[in-house]
Coordinates of C-alpha atoms in Angstrom, one line a residue:
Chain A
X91 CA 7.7 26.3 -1.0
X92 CA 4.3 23.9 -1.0
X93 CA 7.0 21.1 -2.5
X94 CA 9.5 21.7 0.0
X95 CA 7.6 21.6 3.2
X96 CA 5.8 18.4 1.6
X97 CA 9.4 16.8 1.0
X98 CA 10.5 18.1 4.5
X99 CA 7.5 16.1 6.2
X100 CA 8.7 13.0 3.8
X101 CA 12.1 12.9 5.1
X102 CA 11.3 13.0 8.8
X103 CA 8.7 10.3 8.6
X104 CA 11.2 8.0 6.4
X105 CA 14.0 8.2 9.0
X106 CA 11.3 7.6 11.8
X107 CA 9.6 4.5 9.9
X108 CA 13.8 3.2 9.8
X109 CA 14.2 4.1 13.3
X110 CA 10.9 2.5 14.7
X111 CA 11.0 -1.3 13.9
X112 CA 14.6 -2.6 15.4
X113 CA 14.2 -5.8 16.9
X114 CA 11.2 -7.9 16.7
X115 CA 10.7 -11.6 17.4
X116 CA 10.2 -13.5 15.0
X117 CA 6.7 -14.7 16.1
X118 CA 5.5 -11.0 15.6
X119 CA 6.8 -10.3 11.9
X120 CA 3.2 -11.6 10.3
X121 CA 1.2 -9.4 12.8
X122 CA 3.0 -6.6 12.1
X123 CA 3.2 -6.7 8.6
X124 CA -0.6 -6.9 9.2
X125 CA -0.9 -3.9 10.7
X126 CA 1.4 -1.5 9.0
X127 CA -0.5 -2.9 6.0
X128 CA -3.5 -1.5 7.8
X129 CA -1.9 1.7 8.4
X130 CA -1.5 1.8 4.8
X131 CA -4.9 1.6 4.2
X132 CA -4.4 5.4 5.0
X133 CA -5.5 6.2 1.4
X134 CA -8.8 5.8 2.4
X135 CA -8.4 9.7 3.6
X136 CA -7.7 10.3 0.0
X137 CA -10.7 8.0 -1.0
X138 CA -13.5 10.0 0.7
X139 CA -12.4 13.3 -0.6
X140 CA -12.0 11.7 -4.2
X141 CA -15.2 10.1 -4.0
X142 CA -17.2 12.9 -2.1
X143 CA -16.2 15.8 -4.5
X144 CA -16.7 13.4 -7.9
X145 CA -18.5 15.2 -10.5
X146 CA -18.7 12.8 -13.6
X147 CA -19.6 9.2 -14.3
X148 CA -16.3 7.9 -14.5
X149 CA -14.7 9.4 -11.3
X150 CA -18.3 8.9 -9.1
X151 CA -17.4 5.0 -10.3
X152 CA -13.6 5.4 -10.1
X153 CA -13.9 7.2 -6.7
X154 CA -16.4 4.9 -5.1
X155 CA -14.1 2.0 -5.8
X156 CA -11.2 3.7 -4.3
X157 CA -13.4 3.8 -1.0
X158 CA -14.3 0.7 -1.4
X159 CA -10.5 -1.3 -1.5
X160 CA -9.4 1.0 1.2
X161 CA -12.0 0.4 3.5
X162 CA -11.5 -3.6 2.8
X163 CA -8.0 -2.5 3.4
X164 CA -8.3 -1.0 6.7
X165 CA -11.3 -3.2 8.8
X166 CA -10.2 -6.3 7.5
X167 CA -6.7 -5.4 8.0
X168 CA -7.2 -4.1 11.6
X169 CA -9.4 -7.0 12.0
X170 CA -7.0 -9.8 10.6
X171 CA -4.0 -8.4 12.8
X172 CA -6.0 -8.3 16.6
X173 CA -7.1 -12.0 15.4
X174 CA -3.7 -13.3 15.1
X175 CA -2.7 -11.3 18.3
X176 CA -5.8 -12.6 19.8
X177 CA -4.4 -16.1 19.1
X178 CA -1.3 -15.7 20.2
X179 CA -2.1 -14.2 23.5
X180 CA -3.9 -17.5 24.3
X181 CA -1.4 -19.6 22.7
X182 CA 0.9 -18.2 25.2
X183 CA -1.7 -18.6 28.4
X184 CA -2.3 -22.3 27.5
X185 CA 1.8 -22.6 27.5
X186 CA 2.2 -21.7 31.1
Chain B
X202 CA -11.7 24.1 9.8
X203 CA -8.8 23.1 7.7
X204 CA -6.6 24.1 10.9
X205 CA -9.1 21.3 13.0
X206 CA -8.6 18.7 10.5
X207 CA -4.5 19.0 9.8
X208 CA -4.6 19.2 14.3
X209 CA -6.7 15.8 14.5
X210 CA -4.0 14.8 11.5
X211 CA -1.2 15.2 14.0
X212 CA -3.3 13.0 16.3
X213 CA -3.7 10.2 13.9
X214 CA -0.1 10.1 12.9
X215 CA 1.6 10.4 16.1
X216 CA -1.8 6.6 17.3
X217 CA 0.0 5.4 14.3
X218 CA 3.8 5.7 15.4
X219 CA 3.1 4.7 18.8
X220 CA 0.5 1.8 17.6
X221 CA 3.8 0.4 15.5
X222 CA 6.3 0.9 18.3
X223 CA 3.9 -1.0 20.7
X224 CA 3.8 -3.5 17.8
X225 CA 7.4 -5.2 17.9
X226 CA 7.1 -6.0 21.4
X227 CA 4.6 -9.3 21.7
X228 CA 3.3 -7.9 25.4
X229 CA 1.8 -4.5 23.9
X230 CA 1.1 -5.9 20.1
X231 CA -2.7 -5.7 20.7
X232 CA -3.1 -2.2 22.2
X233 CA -0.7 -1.1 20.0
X234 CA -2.7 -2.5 16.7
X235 CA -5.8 -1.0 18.5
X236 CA -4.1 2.4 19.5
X237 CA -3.2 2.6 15.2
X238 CA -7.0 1.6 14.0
X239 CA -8.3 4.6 16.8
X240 CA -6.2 6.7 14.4
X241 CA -7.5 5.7 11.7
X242 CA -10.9 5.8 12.8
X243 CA -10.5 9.4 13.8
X244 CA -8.7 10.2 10.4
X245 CA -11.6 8.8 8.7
X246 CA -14.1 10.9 10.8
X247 CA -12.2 14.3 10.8
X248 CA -12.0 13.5 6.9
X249 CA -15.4 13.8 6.2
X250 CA -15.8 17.2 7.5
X251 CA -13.7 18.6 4.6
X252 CA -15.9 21.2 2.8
X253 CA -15.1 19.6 -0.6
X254 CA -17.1 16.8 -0.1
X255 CA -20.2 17.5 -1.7
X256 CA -22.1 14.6 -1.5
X257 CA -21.8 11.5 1.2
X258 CA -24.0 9.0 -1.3
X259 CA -20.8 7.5 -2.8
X260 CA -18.7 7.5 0.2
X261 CA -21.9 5.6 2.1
X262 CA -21.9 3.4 -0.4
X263 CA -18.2 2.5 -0.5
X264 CA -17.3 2.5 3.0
X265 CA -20.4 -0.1 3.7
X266 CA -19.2 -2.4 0.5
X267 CA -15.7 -2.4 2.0
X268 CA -16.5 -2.4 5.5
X269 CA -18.8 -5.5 5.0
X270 CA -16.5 -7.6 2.7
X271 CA -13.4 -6.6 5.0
X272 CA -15.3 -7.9 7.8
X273 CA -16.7 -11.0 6.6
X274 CA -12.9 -11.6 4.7
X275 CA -11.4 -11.1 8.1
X276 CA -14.0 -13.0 10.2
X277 CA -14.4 -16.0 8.3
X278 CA -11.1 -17.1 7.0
X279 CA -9.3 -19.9 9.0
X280 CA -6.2 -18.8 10.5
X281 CA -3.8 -20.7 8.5
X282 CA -4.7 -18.6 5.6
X283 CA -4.3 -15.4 7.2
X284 CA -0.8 -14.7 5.1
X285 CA -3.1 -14.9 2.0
X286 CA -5.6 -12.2 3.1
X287 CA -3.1 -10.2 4.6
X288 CA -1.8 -9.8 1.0
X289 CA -5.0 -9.3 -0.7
X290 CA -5.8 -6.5 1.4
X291 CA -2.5 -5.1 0.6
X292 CA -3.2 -5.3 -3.2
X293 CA -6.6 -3.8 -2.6
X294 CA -4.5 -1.0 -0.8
X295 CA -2.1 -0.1 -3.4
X296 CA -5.2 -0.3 -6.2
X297 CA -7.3 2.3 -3.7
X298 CA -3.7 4.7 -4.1
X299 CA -3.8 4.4 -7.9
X300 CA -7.6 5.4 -8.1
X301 CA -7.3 8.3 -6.1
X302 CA -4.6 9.0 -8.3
X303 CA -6.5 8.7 -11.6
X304 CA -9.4 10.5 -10.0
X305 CA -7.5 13.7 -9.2
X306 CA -6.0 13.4 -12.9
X307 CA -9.4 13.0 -14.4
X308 CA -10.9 15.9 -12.3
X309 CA -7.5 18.2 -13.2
X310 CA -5.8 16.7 -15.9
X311 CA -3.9 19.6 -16.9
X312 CA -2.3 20.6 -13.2
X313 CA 1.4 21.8 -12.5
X314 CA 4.2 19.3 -13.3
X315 CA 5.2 18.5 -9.0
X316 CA 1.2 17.1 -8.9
X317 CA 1.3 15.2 -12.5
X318 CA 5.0 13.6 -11.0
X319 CA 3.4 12.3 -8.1
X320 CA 0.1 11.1 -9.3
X321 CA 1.8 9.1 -12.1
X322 CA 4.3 7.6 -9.5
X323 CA 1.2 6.2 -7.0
X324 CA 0.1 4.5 -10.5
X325 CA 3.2 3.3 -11.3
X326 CA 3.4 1.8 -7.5
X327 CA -0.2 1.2 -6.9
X328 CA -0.7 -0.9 -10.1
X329 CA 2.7 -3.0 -9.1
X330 CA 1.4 -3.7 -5.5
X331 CA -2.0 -4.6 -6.5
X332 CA -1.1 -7.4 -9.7
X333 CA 1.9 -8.4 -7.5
X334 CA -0.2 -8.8 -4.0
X335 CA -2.9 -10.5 -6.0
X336 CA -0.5 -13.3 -7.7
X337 CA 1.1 -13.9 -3.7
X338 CA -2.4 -14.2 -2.7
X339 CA -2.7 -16.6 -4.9
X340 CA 0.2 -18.5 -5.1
X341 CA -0.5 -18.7 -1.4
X342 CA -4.0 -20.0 -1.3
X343 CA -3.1 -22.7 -4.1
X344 CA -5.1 -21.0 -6.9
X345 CA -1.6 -20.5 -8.9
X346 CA 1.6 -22.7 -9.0
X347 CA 3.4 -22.2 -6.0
X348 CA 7.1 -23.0 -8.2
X349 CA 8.6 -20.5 -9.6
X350 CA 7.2 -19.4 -13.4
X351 CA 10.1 -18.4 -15.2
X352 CA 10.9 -18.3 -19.3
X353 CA 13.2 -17.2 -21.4
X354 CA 14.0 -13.5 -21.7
X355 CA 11.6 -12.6 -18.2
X356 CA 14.2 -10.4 -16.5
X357 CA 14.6 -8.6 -20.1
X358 CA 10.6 -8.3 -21.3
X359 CA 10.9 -6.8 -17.0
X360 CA 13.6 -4.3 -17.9
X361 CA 11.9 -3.4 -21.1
X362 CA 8.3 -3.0 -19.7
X363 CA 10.3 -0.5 -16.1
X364 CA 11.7 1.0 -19.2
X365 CA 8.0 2.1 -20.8
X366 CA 7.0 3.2 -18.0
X367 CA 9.7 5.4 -17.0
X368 CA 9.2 6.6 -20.6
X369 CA 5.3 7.3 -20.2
X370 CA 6.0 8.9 -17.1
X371 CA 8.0 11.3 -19.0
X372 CA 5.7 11.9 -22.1
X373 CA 2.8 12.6 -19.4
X374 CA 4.5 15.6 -18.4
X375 CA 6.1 16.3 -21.8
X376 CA 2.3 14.9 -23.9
X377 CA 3.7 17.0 -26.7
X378 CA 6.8 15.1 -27.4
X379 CA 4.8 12.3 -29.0
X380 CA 1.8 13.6 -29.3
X381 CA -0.2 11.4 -26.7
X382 CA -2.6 12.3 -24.7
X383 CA -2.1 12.4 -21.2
X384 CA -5.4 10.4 -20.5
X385 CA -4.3 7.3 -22.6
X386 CA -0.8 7.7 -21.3
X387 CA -2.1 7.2 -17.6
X388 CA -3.8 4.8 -19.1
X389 CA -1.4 2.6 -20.3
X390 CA 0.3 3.0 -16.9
X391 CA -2.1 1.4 -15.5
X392 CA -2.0 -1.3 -17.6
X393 CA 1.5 -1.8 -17.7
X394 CA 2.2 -1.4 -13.8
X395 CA -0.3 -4.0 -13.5
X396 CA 1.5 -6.1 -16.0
X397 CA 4.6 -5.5 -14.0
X398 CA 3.1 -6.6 -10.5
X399 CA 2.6 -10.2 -12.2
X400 CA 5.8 -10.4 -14.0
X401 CA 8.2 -9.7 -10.6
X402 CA 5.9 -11.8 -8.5
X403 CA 5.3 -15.1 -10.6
X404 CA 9.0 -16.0 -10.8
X405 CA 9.5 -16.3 -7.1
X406 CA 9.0 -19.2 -5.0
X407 CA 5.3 -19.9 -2.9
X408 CA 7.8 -20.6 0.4
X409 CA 9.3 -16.8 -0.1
X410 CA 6.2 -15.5 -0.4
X411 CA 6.2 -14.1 3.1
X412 CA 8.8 -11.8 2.3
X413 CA 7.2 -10.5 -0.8
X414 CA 4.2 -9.5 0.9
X415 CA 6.0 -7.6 3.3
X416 CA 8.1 -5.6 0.1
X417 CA 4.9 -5.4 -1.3
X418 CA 3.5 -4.1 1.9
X419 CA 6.3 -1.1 2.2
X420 CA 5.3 -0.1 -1.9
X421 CA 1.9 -0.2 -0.7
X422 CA 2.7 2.9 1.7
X423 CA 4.9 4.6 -1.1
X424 CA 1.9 4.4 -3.1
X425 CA -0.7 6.1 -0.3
X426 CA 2.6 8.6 0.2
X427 CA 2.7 9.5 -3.9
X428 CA -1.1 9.6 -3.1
X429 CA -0.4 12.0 -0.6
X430 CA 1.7 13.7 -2.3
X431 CA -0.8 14.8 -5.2
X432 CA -3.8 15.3 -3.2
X433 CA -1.3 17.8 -0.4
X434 CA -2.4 15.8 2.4
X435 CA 0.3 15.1 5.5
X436 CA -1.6 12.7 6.8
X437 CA -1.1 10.5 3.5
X438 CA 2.7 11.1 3.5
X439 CA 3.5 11.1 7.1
X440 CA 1.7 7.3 7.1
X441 CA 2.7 6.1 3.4
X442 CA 6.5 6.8 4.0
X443 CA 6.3 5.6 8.1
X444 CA 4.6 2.1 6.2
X445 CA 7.1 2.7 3.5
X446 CA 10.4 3.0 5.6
X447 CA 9.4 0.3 8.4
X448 CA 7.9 -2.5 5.7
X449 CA 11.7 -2.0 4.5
X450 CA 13.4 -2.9 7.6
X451 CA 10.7 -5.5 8.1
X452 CA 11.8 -6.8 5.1
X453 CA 15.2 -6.7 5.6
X454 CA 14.3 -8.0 9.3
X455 CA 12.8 -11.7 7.6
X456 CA 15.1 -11.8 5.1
X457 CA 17.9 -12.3 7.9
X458 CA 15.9 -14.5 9.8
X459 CA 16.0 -16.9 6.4
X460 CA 19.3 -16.2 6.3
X461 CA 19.0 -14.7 2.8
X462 CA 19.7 -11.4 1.1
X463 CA 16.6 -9.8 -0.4
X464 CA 18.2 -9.8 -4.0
X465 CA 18.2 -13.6 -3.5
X466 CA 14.5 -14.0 -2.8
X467 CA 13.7 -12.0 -5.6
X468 CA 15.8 -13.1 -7.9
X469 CA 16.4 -16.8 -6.7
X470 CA 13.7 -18.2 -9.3
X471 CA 16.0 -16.7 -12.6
X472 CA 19.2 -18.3 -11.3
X473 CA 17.8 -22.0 -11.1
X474 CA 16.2 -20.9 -14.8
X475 CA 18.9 -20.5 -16.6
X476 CA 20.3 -23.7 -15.4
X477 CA 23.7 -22.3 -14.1
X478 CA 23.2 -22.2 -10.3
X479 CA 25.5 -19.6 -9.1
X480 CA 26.7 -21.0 -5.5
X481 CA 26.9 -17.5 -4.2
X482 CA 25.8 -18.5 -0.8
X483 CA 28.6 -21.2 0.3

């Protein structure tokens, strides 16, 4: 049953990632591989809890790098991403 | 509290699907990268208040590493080699996946077969994204070749070392088949993952690189999903496989922009190898 609804969850989300990105200019492709790479950084969730609830040596190290990579994961991906959008947005304004 | 965490959950995921919906249109990019890193701040938050975090020392610690290195990585890098950092973050994704992985197997190693499946896969996937990301980050920034590395036999020591792994991954449900223990077995996975990640990466092209990243940004969210997976967390599903399923058609999405199939950026490097150029594009 636990499986099943997990698996149920996985299937909806799959057809929505497929649905949700149709078309996208070219000049945004780099961006937004940026920031669903961000989103990725989602494991971070899983970090905390891993590194929180460690109880020997090797997992209080183990854990503590798993924090670690995700967090560089998620601030310097958000981070990189509003940069480039940042630059584009003036690029644009300097056009006109 | 379980029932306020898995409601904030919803929250976060639905920031995230809105963020990358706002994402492909250039007028909303920015709110809609800043809608998706509110959800993830709030998933981060609402995380901590889980009651089986016993102490916060280790998270302190990690969070402020990362959080200082992402920034300064982020901040200080010119913007021409933004591709470059966009895949080492990516790598140090998928490695973050595998650890939480190995952690859960170290602090349970003998849990029910679904849990052992799904762990071993966000090795398997982790370890590939992180050796793979870190060779385009390089190949990128100039620190390796940028041509194709290709010798004889590549595609079959690749075949043979999938192979091994598919095999581990059965033994480390099975550990009595062969009499290995699970912890060397997991292990070796890691190892050999790793391996793999170099290995598919090196024998592509510095100018395809682009693309790679962006496959190796879809395995990055299959690894957080098998993360998810083995830890029971929606959260790490619902994002991993949204990452997963969109980094695809992304994918896809630059590959047509090239005008190329995705088989031929992966597997371009082999043809010119073998020194019989297969004009399967004419």
């Amino acid at each position: 049953m636990d499986a099943v609804y997990l698996f149920f969850v996985l299937i909806l989300s799959i057809f929505l990632g497929l649905e949700l990105i149709r078309k996208v200019p070219s000049t945004l492709h780099t961006p937004l591989m940026s920031g669903s790479n961000a989103i990725s950084g989602i494991t971070l969730v899983g970090a905390l809890t891993s590194a929180g609830s460690a109880d020997s040596r090797v997992t209080i190290v183990l854990g503590t790098l798993a924090v670690a990579f995700a967090t560089i994961n998620v601030v310097g991906g958000y981070l990189v991403t509003d940069r480039m959008l940042g630059m584009f947005k003036k690029k644009k304004e300097s056009d006109s | 509290m379980i029932f306020l965490i898995n409601s904030v959950y919803i929250v976060c995921s639905v920031l995230f699907i809105m963020g990358l919906k706002l994402m492909s249109s250039p007028a909303t990019a920015r709110r809609g990268n800043l809608l998706s890193a509110v959800g993830m701040f709030l998933a981060v938050i609402i995380t901590l208040l889980d009651r089986n975090i016993l102490s916060y020392q280790w998270i302190l610690i990690g969070i402020v590493l990362g959080a200082l290195i992402g920034v300064l990585a982020a901040r200080l890098v010119a913007m021409t080699d933004m591709p470059q950092m966009v895949a080492a973050f990516n790598g140090f994704g998928g490695i973050a996946s595998l650890l939480v992985a190995w952690v859960l197997f170290f602090k349970s190693p003998n849990t029910e077969s679904f849990t052992l499946t799904t762990l071993y896969l966000s090795v398997f996937i982790g370890g590939i994204t992180f050796t793979g990301s870190m060779v385009a980050f390089g190949k990128l920034d100039g620190k390796i070749t940028t041509k194709p590395v290709l010798f004889r036999g590549q595609q079959f020591v690749n075949s043979l070392i999938l192979l091994a792994l598919l095999c581990f991954g059965v033994l480390f449900l099975f550990p009595d088949l062969a009499g290995i223990s699970r912890s060397s077995l997991i292990l070796y996975a890691v190892i050999l993952s790793g391996i793999l990640g170099v290995m598919v990466v090196i024998p592509i092209g510095g100018a395809d690189m682009p693309v790679v990243i962006s496959l190796l940004n879809s395995y990055s969210g299959l690894a957080a999903c098998a993360a998810g997976f083995a830890i029971r967390n929606n959260l790490l599903i619902v994002s991993g496989a949204l990452v997963g399923a969109s980094g695809i058609i992304l994918t896809n999405i630059m590959c047509k922009a090239m005008n190329r199939s995705l088989t031929n950026v992966l597997f371009s490097g082999f043809g010119s190898a073998g020194g019989s150029v297969v004009a399967e594009e004419g």
